[in-house]
Coordinates of N, CA and C in Angstrom, one line a residue:
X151 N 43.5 -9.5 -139.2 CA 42.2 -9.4 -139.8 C 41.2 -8.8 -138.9
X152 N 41.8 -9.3 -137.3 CA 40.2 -8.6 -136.6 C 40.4 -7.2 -136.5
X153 N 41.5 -6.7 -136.5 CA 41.6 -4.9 -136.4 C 41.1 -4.0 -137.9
X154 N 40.8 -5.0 -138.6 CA 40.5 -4.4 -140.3 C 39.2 -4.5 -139.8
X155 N 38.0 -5.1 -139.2 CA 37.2 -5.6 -139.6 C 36.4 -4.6 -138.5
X156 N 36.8 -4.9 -136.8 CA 36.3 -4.1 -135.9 C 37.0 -2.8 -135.9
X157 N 36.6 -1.6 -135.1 CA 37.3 -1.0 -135.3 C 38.0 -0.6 -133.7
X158 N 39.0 -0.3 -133.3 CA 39.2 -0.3 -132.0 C 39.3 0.9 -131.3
X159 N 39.5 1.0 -129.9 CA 38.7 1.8 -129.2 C 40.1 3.3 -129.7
X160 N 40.7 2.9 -130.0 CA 41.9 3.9 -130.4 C 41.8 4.8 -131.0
X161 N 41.0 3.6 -132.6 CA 39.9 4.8 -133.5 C 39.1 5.4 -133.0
X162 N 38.1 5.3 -132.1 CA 37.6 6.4 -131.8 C 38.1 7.4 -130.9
X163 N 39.2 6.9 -130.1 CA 39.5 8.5 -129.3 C 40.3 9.3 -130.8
X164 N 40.8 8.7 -131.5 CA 41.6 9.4 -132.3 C 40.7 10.3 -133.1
X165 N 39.4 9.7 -133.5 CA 38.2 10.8 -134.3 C 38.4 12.0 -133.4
X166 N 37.7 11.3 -132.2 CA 37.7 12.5 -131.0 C 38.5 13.7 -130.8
X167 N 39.1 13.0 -131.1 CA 40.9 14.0 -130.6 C 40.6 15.0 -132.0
X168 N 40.8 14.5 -132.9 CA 40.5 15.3 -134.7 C 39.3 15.9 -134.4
X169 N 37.8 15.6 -134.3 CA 36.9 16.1 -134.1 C 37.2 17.5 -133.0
X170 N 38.0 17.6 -131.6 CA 37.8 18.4 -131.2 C 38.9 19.4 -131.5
X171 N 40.1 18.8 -132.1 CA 40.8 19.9 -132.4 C 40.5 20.7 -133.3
X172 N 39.2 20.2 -134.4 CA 38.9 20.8 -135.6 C 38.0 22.1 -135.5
X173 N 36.7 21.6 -133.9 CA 36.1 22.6 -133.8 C 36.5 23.2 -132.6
X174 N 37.4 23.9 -131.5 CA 37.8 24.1 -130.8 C 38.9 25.1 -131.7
X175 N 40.6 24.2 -131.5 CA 41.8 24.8 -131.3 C 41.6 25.8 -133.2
X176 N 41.3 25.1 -134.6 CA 41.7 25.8 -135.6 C 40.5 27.4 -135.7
X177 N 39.5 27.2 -134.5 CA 38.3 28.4 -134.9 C 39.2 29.3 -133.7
X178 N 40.0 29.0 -132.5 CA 40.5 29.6 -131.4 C 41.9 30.5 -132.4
X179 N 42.7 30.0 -133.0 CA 43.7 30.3 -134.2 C 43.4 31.5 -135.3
X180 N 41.9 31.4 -135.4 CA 41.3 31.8 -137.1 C 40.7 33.4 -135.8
X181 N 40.5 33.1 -134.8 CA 39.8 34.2 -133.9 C 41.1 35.1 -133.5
X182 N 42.8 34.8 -132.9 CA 43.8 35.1 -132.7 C 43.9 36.0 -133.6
X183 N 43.8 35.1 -135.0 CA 44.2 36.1 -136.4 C 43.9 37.1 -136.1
X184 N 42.5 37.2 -135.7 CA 41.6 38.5 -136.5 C 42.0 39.8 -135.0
X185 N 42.9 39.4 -134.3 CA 43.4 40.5 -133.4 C 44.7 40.6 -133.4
X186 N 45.0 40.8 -135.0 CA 46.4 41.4 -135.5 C 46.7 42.4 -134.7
X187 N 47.9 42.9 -134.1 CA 48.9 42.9 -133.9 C 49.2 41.5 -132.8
X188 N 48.0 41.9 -131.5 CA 48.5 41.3 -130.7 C 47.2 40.3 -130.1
X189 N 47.3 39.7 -128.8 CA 46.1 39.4 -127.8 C 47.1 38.9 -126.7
X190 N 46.3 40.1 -125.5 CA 47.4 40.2 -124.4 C 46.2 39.4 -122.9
X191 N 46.9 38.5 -122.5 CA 46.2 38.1 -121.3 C 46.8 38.4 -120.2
X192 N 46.1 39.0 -119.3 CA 46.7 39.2 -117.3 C 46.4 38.0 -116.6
X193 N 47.0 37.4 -116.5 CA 46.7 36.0 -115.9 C 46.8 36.1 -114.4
X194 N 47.4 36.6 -113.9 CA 47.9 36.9 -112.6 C 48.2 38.3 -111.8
X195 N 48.3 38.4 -110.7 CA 49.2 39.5 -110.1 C 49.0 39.4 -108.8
X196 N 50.0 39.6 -107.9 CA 50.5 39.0 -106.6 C 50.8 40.5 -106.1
X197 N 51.3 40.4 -104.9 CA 51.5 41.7 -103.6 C 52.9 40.5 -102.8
X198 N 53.9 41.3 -102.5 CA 55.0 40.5 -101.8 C 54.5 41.2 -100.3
X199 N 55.0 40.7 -99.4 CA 55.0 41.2 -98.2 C 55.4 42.8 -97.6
X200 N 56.2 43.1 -98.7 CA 56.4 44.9 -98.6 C 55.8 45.5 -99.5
X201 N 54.7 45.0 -99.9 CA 53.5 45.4 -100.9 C 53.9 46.3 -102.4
X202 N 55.3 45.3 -102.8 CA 55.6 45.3 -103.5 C 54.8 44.4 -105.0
X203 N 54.3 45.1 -106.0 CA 53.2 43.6 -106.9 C 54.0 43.4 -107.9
X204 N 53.8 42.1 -108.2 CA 54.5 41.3 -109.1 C 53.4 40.9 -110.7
X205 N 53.6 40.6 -111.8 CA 52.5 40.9 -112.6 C 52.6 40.1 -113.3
X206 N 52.0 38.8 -113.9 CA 52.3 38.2 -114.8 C 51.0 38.3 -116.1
X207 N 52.0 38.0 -116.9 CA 51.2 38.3 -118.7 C 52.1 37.7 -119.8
X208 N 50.7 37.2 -120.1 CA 50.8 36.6 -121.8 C 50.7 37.1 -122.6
X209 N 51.8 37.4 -123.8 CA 51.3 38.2 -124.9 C 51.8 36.8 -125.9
X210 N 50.8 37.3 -127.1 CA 50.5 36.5 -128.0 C 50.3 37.6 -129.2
X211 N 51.6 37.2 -129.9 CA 52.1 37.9 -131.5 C 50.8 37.3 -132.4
X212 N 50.1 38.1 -132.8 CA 49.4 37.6 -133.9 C 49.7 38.3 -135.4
X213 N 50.5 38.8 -135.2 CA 51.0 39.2 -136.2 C 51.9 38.5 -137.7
X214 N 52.4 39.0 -138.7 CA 53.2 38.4 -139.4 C 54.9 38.4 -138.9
X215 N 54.8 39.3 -137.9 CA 56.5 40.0 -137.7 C 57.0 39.0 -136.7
X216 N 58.2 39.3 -136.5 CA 58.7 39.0 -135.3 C 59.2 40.1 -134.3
X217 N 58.6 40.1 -133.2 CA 58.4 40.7 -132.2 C 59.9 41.1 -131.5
X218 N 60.4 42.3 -131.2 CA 61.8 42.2 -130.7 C 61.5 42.6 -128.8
X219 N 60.8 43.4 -128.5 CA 60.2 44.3 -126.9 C 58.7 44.3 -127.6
X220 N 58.3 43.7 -126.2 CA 56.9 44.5 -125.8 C 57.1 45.4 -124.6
X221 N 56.6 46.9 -124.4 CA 56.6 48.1 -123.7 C 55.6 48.3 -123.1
X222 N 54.5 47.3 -121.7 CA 53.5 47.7 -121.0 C 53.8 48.5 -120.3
X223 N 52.6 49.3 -120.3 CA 52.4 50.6 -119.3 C 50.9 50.0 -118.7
X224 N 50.9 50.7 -117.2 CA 49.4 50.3 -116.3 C 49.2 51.0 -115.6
X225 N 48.2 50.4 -114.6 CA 48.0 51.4 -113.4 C 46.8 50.2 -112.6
X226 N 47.2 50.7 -111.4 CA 46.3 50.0 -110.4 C 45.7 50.9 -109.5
X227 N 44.1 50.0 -109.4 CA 42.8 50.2 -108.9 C 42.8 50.2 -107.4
X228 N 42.4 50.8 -106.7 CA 41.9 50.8 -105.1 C 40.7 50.3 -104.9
X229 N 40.0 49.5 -103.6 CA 38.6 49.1 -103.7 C 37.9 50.3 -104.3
X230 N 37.7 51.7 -104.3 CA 36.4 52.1 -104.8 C 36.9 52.7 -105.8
X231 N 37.8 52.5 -107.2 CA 38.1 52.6 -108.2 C 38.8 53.3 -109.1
X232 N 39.2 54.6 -107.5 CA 40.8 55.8 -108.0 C 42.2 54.3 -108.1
X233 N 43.0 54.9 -108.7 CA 43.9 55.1 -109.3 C 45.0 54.8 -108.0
X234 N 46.1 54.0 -107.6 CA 46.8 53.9 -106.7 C 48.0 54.2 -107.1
X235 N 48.8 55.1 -106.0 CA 50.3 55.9 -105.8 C 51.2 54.7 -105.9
X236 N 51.9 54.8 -106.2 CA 53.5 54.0 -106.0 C 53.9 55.0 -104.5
X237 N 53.7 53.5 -103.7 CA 54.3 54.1 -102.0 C 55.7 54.8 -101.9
X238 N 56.3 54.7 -102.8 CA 58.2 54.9 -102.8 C 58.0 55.8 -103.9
X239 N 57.7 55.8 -105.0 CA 57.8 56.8 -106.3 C 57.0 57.7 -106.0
X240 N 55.5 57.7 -105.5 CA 54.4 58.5 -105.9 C 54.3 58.6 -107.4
X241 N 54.6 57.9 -108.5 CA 53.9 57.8 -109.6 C 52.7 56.5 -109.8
X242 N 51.8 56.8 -110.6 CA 50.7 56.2 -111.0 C 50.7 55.3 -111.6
X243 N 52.0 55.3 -112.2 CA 52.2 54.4 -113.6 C 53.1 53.4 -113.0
X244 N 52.9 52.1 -113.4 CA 53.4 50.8 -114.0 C 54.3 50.2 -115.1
X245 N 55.0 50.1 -115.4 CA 55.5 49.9 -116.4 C 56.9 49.1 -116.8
X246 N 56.8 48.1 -117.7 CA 58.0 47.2 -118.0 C 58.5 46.7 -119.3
X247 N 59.3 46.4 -119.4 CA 59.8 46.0 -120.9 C 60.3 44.3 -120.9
X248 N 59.3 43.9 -121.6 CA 59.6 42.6 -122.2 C 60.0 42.4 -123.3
X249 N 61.1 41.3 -123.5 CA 62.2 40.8 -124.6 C 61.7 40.1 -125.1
X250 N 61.7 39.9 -126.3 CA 61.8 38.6 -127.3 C 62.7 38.0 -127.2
X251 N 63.0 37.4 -128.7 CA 62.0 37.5 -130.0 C 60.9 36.6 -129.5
X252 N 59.9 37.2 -130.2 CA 58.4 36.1 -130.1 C 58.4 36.0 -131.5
X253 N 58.0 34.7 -132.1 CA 57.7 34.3 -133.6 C 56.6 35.4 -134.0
X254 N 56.3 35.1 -135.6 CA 55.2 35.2 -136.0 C 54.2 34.7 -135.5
X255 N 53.3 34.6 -136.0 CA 52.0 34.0 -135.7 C 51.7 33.0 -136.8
X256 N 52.1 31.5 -136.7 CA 51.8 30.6 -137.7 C 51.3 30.8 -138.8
X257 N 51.4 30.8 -140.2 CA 50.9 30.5 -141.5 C 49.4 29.5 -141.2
X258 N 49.8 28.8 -141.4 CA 49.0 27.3 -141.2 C 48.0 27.1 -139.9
X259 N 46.9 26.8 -139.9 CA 46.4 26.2 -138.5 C 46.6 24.9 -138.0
X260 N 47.1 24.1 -138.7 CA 47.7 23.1 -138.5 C 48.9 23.5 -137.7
X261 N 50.1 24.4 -137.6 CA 51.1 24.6 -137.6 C 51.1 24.9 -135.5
X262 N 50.8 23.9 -134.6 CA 50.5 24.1 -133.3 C 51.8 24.6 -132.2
X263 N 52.9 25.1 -133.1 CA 53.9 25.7 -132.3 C 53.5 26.9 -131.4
X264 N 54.3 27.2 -130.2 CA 54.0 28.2 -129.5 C 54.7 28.8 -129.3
X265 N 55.8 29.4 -130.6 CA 56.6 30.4 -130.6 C 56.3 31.8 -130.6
X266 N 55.0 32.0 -130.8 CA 54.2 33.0 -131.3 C 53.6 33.8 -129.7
X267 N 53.9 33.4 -128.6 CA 53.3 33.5 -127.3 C 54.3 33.6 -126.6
X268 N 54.6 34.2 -125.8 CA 55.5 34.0 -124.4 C 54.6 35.0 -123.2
X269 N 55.3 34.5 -122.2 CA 54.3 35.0 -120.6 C 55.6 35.8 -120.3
X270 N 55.5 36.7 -119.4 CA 56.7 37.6 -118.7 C 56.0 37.3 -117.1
X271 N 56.5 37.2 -116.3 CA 56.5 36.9 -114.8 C 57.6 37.7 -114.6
X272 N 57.3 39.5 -114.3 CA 57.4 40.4 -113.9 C 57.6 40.6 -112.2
X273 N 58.6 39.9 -111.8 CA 58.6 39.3 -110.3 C 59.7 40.1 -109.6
X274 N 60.2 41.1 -110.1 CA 61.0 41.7 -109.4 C 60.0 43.2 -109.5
X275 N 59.4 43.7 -108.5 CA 58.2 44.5 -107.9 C 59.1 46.3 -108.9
X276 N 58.6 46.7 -109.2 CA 58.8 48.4 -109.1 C 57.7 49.1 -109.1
X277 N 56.6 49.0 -108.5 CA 55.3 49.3 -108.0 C 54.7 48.9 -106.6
X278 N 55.0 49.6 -105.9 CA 54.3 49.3 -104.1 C 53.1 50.0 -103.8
X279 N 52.0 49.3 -103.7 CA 51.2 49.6 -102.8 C 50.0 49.1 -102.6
X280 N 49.9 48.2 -101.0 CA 49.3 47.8 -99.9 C 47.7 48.0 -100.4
X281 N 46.7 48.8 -101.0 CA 45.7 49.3 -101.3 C 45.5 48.6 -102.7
X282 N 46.1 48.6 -103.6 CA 45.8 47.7 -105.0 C 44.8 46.9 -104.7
X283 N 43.7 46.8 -105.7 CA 42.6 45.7 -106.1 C 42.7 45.5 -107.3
X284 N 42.9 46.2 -108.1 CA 42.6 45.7 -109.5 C 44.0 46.1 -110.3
X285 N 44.0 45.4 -112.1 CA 45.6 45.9 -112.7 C 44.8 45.9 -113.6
X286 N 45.3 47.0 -114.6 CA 44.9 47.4 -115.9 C 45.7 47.6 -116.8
X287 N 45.9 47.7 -117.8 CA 46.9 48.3 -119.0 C 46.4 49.9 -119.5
X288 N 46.9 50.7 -119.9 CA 46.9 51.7 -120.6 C 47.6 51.9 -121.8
X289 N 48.9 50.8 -121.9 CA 48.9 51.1 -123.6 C 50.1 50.2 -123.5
X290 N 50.3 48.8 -125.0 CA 51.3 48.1 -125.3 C 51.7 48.6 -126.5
X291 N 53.1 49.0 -126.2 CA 54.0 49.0 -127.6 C 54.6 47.6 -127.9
X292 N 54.6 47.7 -129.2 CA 55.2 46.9 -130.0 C 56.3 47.2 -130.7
X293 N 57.2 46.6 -130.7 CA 58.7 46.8 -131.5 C 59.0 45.6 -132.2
X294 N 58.9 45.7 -133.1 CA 59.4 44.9 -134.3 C 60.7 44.4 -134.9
X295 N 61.5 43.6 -135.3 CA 62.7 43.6 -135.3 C 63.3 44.0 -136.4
X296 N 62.2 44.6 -137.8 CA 62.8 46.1 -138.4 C 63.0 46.9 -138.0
X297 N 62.4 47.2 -136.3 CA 62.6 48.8 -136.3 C 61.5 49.7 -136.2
X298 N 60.2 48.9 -136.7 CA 58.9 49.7 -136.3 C 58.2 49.3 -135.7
X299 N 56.9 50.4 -135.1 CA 56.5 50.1 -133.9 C 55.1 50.0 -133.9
X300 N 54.2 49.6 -133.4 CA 52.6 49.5 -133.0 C 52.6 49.9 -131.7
X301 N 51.8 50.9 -131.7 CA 51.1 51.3 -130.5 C 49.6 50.6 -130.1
X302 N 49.3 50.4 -129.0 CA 47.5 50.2 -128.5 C 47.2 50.6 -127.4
X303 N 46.6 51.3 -127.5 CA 45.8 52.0 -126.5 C 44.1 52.2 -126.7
X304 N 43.3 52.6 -125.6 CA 42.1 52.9 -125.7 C 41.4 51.2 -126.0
X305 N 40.6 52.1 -127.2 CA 39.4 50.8 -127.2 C 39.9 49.7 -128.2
X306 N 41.3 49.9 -129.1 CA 42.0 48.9 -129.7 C 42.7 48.3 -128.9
X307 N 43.3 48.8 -127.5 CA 43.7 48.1 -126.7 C 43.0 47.0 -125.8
X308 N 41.5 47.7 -125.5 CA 40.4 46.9 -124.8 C 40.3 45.7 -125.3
X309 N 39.7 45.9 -126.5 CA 39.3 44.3 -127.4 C 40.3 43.2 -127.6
X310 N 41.4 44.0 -126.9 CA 42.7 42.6 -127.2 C 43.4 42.7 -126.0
X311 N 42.7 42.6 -124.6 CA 43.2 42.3 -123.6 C 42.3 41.6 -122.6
X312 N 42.5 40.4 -122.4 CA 41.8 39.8 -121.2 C 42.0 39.7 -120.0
X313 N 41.4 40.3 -118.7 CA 42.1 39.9 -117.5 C 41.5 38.9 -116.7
X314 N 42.0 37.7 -116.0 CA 41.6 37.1 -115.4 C 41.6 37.3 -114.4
X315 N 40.6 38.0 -113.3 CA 40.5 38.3 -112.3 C 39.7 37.7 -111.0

């Protein structure tokens, strides 16, 4: 009778918990949507001792598909803003191929699976060079497991990449 009557401290973290998932995680979901195909985050990137960089990123399928390769392409920054060589290649470019499958992107907001996301930790280096300050993207393909593809580049690319720097 006394748990009918008071209410206990449980109930309220439990509001809480409801309360913040309602205005937080389903408006964070309802925002994901609206950057169909993708939303790509740089979370990271490291330099090994033979200035070799390693790169990590989150891509997040917002799509309806299921995702078969994501195809980043980049390039890295020097302190005053050119463009840095690959010490061994002399090319400019960056570039790697991440595997799926990554899910769709949830139906439901309720639906808090994270199939729809995976990270690539790109840790085996094929870009050297000592001078890097900054990493950028220049364009993610998308490959679909029908067979078709999405390109992004430019300023569709901008709006759906965050780097954490």
């Amino acid at each position: 009778m006394l748990f009918c009557e008071k209410k206990s401290a449980f109930y309220f973290v439990f509001k809480i918990v409801l309360i913040i998932f309602a205005t937080v995680y389903i408006p964070y979901k309802t925002r994901l949507k609206a950057l169909t195909p993708a939303f790509i985050e740089i979370f990271g990137w490291s330099m090994d001792s033979a200035g070799g960089i390693e790169v990590d990123i989150t891509f997040t399928n917002c799509s309806s598909q299921k995702v078969k390769y994501v195809y980043f392409r980049g390039y890295f920054l020097n302190a005053v803003g050119d463009i840095c060589r690959n010490e061994i290649t002399g090319s400019t470019e960056w570039k790697y191929r991440g595997v799926g499958p990554i899910d769709p992107f949830p139906k439901t907001s309720d639906d808090s699976s994270y199939g729809h996301r995976h990270t690539y930790f790109f840790g085996n280096p094929r870009f050297y060079s000592r001078i890097a300050e900054k990493f950028r993207l220049s364009s993610v393909t998308i490959e679909y497991m029908n067979g078709t593809k999405k390109v992004l580049f430019g300023a569709e690319l901008k709006k759906r990449v965050k780097y954490s720097e």
